[in-house]
PDB file of C-alpha atoms in Angstrom:
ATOM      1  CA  UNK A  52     103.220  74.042 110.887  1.00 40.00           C
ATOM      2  CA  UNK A  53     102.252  75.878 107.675  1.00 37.00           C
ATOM      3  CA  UNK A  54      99.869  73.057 105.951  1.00 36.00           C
ATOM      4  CA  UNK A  55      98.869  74.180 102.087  1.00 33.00           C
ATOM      5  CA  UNK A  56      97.003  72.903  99.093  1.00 35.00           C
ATOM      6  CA  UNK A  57      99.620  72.701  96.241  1.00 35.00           C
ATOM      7  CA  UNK A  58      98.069  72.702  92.583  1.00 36.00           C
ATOM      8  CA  UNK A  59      99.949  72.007  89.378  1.00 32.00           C
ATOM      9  CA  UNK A  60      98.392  74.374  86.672  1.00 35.00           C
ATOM     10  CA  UNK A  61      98.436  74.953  82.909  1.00 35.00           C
ATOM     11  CA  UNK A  62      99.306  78.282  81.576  1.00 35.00           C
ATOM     12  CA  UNK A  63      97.961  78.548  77.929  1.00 36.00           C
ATOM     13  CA  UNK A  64     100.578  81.614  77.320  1.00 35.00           C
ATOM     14  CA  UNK A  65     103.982  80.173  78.014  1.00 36.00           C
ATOM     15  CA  UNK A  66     106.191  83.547  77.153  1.00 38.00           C
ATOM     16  CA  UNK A  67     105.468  87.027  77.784  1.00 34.00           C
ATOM     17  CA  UNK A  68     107.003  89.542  75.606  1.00 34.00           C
ATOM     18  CA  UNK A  69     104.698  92.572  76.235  1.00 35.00           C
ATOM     19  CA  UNK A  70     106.629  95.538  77.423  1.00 35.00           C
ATOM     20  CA  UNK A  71     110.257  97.188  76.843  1.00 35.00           C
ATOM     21  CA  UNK A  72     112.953  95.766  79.240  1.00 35.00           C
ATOM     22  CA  UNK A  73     115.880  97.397  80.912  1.00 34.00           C
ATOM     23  CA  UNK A  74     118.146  97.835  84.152  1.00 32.00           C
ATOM     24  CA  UNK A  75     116.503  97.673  87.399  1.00 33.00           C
ATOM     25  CA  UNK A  76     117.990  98.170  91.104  1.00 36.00           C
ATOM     26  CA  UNK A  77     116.708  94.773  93.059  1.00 37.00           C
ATOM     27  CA  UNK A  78     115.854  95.170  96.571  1.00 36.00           C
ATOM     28  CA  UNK A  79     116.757  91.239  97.419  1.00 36.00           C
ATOM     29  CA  UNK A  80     120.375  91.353  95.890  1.00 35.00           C
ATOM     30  CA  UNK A  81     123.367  93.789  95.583  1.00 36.00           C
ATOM     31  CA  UNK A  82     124.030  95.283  92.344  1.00 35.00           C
ATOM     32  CA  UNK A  83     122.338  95.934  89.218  1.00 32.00           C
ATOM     33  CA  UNK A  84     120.731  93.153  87.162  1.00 36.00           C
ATOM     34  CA  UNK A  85     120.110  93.045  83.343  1.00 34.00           C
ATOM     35  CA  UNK A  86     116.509  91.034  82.704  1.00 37.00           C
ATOM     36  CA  UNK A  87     116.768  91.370  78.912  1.00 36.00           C
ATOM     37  CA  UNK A  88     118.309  93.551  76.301  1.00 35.00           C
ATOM     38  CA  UNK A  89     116.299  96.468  75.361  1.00 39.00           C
ATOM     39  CA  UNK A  90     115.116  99.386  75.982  1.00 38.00           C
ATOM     40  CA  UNK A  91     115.702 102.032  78.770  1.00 41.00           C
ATOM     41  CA  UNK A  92     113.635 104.092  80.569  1.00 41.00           C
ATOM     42  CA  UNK A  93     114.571 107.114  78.441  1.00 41.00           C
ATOM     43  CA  UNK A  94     113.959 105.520  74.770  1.00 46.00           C
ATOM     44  CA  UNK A  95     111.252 107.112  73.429  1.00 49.00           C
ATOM     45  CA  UNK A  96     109.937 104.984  71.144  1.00 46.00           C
ATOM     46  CA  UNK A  97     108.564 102.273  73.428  1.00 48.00           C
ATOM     47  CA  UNK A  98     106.369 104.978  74.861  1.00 59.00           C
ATOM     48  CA  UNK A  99     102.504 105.072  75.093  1.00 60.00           C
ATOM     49  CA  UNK A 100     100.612 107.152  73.249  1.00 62.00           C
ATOM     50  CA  UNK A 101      99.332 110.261  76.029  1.00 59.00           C
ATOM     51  CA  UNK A 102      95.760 108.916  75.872  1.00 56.00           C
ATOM     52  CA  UNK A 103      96.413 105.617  77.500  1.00 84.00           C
ATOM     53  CA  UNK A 104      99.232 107.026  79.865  1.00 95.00           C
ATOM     54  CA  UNK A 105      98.193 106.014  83.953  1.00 97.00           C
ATOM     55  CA  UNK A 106      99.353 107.408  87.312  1.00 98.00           C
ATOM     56  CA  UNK A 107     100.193 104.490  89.414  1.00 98.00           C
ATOM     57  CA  UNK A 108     100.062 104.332  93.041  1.00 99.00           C
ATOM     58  CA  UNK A 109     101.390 100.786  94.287  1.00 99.00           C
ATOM     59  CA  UNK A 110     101.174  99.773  97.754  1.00 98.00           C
ATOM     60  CA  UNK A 111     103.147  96.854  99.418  1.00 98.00           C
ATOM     61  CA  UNK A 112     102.262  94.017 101.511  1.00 98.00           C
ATOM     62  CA  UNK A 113     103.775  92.252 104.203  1.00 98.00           C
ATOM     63  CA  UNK A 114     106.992  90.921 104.629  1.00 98.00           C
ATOM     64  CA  UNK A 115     108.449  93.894 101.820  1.00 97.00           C
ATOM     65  CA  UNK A 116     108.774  97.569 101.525  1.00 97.00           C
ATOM     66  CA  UNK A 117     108.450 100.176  98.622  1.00 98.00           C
ATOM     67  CA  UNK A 118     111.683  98.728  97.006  1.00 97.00           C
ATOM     68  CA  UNK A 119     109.641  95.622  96.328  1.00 98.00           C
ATOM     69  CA  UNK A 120     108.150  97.512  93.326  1.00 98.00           C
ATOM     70  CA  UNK A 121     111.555  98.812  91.750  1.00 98.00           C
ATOM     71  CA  UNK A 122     111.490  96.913  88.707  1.00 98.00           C
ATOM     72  CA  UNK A 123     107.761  97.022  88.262  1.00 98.00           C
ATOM     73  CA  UNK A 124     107.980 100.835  88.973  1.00 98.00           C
ATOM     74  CA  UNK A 125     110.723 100.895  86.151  1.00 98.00           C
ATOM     75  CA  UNK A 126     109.081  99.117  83.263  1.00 97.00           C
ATOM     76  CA  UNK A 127     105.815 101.372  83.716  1.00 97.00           C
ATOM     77  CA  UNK A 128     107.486 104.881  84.011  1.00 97.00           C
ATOM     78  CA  UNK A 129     109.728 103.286  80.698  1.00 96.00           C
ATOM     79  CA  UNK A 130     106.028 103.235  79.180  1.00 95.00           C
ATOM     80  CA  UNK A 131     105.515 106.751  79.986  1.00 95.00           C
ATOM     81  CA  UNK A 132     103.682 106.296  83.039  1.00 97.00           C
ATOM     82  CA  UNK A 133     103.562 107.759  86.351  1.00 98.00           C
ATOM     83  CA  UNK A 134     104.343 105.575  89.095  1.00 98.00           C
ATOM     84  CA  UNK A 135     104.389 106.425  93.341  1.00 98.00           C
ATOM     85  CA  UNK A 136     105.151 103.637  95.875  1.00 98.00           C
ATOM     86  CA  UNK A 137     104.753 104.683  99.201  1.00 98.00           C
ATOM     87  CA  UNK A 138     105.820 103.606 102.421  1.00 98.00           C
ATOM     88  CA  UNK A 139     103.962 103.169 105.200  1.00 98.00           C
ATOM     89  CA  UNK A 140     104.408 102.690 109.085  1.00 98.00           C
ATOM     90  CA  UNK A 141     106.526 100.100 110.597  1.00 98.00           C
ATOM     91  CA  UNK A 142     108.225  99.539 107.334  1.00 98.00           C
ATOM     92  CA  UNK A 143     111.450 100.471 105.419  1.00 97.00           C
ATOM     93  CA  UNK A 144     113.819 102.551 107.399  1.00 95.00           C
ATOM     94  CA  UNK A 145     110.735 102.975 110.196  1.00 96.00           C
ATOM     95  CA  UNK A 146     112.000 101.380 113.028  1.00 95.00           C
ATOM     96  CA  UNK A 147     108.536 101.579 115.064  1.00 96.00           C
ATOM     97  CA  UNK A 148     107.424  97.955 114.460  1.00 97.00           C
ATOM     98  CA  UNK A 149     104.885  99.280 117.503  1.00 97.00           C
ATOM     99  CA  UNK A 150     102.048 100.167 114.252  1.00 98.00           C
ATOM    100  CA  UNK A 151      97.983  99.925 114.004  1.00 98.00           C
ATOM    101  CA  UNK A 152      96.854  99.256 110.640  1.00 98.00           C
ATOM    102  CA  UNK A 153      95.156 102.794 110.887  1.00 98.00           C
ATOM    103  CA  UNK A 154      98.650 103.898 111.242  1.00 98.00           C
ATOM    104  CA  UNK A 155      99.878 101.910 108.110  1.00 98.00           C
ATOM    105  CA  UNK A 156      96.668 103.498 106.265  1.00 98.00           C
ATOM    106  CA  UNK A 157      97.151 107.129 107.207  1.00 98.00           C
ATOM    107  CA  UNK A 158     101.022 107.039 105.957  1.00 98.00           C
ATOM    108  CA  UNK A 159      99.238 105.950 102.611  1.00 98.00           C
ATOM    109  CA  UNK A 160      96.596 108.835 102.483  1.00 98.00           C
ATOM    110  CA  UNK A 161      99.272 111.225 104.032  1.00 98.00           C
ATOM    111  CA  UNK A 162     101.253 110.524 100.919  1.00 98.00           C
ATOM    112  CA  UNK A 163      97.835 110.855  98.744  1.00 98.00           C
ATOM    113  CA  UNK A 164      96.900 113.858  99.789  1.00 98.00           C
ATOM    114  CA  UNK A 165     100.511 115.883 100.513  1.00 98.00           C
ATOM    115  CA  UNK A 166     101.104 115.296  96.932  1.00 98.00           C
ATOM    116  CA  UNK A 167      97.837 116.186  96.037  1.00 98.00           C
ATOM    117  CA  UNK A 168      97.592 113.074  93.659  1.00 98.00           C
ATOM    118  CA  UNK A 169      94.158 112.464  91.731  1.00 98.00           C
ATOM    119  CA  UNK A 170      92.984 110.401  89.280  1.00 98.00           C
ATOM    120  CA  UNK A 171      95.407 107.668  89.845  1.00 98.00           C
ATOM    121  CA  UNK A 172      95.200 103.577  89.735  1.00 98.00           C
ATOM    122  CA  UNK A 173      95.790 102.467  93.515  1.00 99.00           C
ATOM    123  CA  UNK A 174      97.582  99.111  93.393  1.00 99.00           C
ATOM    124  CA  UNK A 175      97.601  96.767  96.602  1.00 99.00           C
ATOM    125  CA  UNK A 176      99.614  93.673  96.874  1.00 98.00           C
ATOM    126  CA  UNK A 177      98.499  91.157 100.137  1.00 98.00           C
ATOM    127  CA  UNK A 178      98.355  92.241 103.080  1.00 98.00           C
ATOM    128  CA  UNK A 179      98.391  95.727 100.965  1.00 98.00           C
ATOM    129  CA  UNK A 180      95.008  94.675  99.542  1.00 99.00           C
ATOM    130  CA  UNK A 181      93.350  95.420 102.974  1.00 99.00           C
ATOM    131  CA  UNK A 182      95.333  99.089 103.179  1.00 99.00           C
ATOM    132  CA  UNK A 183      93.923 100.114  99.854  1.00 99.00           C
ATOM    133  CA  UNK A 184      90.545  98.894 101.432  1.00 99.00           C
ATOM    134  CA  UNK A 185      90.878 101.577 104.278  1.00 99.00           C
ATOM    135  CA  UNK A 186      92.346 104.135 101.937  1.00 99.00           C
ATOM    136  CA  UNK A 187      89.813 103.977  99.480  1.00 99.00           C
ATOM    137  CA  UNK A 188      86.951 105.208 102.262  1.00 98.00           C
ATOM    138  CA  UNK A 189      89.291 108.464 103.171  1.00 98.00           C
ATOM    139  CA  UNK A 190      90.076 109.486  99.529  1.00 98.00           C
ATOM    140  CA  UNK A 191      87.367 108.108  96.843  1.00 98.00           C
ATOM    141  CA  UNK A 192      87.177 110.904  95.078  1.00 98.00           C
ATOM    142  CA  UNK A 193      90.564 110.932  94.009  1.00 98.00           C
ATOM    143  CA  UNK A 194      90.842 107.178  92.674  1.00 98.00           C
ATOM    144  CA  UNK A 195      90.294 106.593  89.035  1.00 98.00           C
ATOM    145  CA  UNK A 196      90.366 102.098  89.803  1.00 98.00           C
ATOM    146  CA  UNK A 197      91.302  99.743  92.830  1.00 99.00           C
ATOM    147  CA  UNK A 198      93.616  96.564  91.383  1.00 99.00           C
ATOM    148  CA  UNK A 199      94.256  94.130  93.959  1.00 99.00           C
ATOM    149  CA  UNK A 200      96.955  91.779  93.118  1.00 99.00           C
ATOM    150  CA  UNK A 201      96.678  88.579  95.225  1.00 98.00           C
ATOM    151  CA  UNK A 202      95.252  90.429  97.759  1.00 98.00           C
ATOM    152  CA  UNK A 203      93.329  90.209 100.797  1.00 98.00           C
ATOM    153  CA  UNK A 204      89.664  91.901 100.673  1.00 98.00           C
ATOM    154  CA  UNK A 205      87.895  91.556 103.944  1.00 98.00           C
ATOM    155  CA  UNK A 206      84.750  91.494 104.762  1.00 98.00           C
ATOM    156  CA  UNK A 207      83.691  93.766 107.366  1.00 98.00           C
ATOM    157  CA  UNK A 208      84.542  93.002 110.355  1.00 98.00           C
ATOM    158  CA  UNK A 209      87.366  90.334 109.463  1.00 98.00           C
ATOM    159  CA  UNK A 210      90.662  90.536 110.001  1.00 98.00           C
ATOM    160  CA  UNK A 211      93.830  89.428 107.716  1.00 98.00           C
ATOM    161  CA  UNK A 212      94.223  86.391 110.491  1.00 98.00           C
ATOM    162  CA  UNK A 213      90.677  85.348 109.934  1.00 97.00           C
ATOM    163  CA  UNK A 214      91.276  84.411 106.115  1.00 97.00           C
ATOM    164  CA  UNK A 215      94.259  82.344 107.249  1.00 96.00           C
ATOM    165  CA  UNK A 216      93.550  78.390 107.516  1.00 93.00           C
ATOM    166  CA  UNK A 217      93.916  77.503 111.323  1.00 93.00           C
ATOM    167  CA  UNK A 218      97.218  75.724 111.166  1.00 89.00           C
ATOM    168  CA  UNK A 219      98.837  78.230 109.097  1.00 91.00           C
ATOM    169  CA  UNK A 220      97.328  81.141 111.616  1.00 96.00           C
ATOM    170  CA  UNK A 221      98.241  79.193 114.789  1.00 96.00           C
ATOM    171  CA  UNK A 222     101.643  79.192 113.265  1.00 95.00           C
ATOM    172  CA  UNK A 223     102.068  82.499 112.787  1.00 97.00           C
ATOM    173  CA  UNK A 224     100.436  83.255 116.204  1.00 98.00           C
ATOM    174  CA  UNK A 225     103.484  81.271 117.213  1.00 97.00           C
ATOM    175  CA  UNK A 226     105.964  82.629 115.793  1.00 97.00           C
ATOM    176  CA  UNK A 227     104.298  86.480 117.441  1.00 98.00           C
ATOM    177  CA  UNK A 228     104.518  85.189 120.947  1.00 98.00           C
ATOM    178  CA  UNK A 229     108.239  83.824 120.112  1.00 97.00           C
ATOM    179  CA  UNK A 230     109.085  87.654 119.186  1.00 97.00           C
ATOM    180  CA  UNK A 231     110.502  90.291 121.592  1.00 96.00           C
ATOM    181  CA  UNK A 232     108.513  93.199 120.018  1.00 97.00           C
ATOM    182  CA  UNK A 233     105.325  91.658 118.253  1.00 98.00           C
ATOM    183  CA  UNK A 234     106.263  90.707 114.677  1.00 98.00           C
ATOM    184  CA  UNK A 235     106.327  87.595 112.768  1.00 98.00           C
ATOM    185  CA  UNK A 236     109.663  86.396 110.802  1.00 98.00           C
ATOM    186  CA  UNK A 237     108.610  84.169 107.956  1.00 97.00           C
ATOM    187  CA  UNK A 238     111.301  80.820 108.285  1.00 97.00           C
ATOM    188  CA  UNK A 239     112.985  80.005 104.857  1.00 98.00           C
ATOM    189  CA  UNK A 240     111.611  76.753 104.174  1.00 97.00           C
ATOM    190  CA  UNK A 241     108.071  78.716 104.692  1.00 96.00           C
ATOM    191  CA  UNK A 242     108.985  81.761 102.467  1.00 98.00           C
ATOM    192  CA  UNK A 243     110.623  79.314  99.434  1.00 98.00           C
ATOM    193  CA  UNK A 244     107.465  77.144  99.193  1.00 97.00           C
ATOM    194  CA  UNK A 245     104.293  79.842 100.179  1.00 96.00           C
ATOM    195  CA  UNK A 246     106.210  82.951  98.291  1.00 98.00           C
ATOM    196  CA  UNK A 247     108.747  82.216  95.793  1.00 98.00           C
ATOM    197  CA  UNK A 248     107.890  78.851  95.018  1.00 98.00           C
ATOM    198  CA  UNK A 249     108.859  79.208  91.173  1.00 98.00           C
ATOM    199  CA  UNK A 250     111.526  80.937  91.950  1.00 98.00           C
ATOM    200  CA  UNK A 251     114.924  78.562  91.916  1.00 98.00           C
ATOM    201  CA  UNK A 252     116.646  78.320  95.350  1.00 98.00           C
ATOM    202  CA  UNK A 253     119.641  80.681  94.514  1.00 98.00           C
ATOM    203  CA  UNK A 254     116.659  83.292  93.576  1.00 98.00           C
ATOM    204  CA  UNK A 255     115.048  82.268  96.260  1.00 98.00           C
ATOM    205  CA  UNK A 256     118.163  83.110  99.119  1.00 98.00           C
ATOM    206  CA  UNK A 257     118.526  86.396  97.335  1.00 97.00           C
ATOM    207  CA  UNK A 258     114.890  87.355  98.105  1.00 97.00           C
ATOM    208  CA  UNK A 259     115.254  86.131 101.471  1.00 98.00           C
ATOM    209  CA  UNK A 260     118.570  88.720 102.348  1.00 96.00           C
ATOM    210  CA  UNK A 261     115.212  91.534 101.729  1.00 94.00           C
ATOM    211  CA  UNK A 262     112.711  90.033 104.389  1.00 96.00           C
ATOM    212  CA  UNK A 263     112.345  91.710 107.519  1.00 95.00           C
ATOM    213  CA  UNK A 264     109.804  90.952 110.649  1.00 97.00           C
ATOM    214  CA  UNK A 265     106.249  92.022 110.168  1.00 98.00           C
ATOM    215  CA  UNK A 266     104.548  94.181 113.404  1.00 98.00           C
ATOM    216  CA  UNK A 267     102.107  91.628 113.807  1.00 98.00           C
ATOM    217  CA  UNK A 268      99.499  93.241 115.101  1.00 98.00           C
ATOM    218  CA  UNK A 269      97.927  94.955 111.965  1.00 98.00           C
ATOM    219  CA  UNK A 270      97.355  91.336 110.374  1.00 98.00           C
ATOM    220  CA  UNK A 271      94.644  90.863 113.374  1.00 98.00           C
ATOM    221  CA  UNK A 272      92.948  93.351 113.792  1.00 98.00           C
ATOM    222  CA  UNK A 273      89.107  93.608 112.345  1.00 98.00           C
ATOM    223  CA  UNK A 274      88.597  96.159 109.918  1.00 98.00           C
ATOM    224  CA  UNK A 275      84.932  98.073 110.091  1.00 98.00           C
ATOM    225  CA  UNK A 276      84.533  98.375 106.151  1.00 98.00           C
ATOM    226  CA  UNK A 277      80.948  99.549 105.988  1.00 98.00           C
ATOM    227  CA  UNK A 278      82.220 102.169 103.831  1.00 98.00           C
ATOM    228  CA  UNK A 279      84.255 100.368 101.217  1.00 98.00           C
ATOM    229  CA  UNK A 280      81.647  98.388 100.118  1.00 98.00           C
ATOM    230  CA  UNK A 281      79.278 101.227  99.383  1.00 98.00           C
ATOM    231  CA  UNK A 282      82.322 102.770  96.790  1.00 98.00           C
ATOM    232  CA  UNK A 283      81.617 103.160  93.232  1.00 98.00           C
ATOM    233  CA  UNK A 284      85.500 103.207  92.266  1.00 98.00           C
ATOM    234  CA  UNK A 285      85.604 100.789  89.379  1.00 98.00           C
ATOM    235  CA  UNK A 286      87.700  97.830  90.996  1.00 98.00           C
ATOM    236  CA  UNK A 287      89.995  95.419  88.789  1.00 99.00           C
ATOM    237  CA  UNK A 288      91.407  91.884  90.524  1.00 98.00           C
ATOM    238  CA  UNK A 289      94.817  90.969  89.221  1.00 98.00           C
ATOM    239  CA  UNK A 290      95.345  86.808  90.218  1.00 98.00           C
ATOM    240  CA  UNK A 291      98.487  84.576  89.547  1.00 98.00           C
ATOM    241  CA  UNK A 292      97.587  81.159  89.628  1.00 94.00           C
ATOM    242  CA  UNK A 293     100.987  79.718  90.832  1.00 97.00           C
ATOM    243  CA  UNK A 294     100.783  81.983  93.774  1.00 98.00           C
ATOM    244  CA  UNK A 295     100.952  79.609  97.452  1.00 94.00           C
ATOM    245  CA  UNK A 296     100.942  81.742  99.424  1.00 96.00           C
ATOM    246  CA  UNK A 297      97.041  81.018 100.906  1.00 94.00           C
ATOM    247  CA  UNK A 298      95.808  77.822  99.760  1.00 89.00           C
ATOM    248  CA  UNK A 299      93.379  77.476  96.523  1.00 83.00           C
ATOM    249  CA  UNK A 300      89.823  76.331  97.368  1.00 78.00           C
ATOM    250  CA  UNK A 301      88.112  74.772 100.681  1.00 81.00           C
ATOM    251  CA  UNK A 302      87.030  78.094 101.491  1.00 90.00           C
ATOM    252  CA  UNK A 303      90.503  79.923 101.249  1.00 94.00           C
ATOM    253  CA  UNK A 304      92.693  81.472  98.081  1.00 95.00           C
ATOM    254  CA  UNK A 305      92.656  84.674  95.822  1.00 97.00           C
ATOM    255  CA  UNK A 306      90.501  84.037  93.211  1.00 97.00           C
ATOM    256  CA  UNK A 307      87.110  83.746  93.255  1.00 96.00           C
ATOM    257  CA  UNK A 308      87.421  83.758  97.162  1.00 96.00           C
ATOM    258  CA  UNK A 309      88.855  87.116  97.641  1.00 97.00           C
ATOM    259  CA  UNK A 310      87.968  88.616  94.175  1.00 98.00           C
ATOM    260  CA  UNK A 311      84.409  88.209  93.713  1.00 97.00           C
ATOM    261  CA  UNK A 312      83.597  90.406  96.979  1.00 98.00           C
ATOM    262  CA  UNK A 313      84.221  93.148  94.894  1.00 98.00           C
ATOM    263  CA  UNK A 314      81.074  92.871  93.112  1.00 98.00           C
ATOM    264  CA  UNK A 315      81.424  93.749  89.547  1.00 98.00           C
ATOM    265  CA  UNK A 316      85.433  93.282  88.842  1.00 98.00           C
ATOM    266  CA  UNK A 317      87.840  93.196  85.984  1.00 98.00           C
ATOM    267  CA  UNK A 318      89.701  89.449  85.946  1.00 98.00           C
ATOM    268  CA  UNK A 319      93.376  89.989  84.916  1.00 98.00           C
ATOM    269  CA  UNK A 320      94.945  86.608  85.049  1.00 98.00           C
ATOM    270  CA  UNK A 321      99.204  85.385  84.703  1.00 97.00           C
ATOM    271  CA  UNK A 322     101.272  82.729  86.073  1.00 96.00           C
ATOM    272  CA  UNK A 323     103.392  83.765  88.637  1.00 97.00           C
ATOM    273  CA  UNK A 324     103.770  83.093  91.927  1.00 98.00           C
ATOM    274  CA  UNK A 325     103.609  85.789  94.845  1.00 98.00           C
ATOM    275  CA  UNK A 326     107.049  87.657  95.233  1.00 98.00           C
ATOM    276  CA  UNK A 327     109.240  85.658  92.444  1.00 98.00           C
ATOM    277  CA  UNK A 328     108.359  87.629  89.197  1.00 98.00           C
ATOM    278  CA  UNK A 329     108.793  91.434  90.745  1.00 98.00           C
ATOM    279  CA  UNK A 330     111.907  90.685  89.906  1.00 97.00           C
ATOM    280  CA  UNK A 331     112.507  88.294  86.944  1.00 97.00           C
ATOM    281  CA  UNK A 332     109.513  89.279  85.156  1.00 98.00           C
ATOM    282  CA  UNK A 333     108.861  92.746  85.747  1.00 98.00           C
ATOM    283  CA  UNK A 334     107.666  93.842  82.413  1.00 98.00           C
ATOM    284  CA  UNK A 335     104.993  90.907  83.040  1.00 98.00           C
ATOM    285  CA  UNK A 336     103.849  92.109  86.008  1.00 98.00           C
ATOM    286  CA  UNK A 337     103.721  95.729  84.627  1.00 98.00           C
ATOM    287  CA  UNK A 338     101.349  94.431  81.747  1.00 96.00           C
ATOM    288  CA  UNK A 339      98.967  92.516  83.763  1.00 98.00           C
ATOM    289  CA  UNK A 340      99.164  96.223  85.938  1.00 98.00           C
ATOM    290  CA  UNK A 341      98.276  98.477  82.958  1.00 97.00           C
ATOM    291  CA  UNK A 342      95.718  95.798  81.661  1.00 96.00           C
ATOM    292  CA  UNK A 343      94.064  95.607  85.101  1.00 98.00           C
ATOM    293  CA  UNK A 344      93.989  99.818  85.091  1.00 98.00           C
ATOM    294  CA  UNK A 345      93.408 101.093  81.767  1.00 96.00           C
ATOM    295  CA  UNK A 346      89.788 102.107  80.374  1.00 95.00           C
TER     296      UNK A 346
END
């Protein structure tokens, strides 16, 4: 049903050993899981220096919530930075799965502007790519850089669906009229090979327990975004080259399909996949973040 291209690729930096590690609270498992010995969040001496500190805003995609960032969120305020992860309509405790993606987008700004946050880094992840998109038009002046992390930028007038190879939208078009309240539950075998496909299979069950139906709707709708692509806000692509989850080339993929309709962009590149290393390589993730961000 879900047809991909699989690649086998070369990573010329095997082991990443970049920032401070410590406890985090996984969203896809019970307990509390040690990824390293090291440092935690209140040890001072792994710290930035104030000059390169960031505010972080990271936004979610599909298929997760805001616990999706814990340890990412963990390793970056360990740093000394300040991290928000909102959560937007139809997700988390929200019941509603009945959501627009205006609705998803306001829940985002709401949070923006109610904490009157400026000058931050807004991170998007996925589907999350297309919500920074939107958010980015309502609050400009209060974004200091866009990263998109294997995320979807449309064009205007496309939809989420429309970057999807047939097969793989016709499946999930599927599984929406199989639903009783218009969402889309991603199988197993479909989430271990698209998502988590370096992950090992007892990793991979764990992550499963955390994924809950999408409100299909917002994935195909058309987004008019005239006004994002008249922004200045400096713009950053962050792309994992193990990532499956859309296929890589004929016209589909992250990088340079999605990332060069940025214009000019920042290329921050690593080797994970698209949910796995949130959680067993945090501190990666939060390097690639702060490399993708700072000036």
């Amino acid at each position: 049903m879900f047809p991909y291209l699989q690649e086998i690729h070369q990573y010329p930096y095997p082991d990443y050993r970049f920032m401070p590690r410590g406890y985090y609270n996984s969203p896809y498992s019970e307990g509390w899981w040690l990824w390293s010995n090291g440092a935690l969040e209140s040890d001072e001496r792994y710290r930035l220096p104030a000059q390169q500190r960031l505010t972080f805003v990271l936004v979610h995609g599909s298929w997760a919530d805001a616990h999706f960032w814990d340890g990412i969120a963990a390793v970056l305020r360990s740093q000394g930075h300040v991290v928000y992860t909102p959560e937007y309509a139809g997700h988390g405790k929200d019941p509603n799965k009945d959501v627009t993606h205006a609705m998803i987008t306001k829940s985002v700004v709401d949070f923006i502007t109610k904490l009157n946050l400026r000058n931050f880094v807004l991170v998007g992840h996925s589907f999350g790519g297309t919500v920074i998109q939107k958010v980015a038009e309502q609050v400009p002046d209060r974004i200091k850089r866009l990263v998109f992390w294997d995320a979807f930028v449309l064009k205007d007038g496309e939809s989420v669906a429309d970057e999807l190879p047939p097969q793989t939208r016709q499946g999930f078009e599927q599984l929406r009229a199989g639903s009783k309240d218009d969402t889309i539950m991603l199988p197993f075998p479909l989430f271990r090979d698209m998502f988590v496909n370096t992950a090992t299979l007892e990793e991979a069950k764990r992550m499963y327990t955390g994924v809950t139906p999408e409100p299909a709707r917002p994935l195909f709708e058309k987004l008019d975004l005239k006004a994002f692509y008249e922004l200045p806000i400096p713009k950053s692509y962050v792309y994992f080259f193990q990532d499956n989850a859309l296929p890589q080339g004929e016209g589909y993929g992250w990088n340079p399909h999605m990332s060069t309709r940025l214009g000019q962009f920042r290329l921050i590149v690593g080797d994970g996949d698209h949910f796995t290393d949130t959680r067993t390589r945090p501190d990666m993730v939060a390097q690639k973040f702060y490399e993708a961000g700072r000036d």
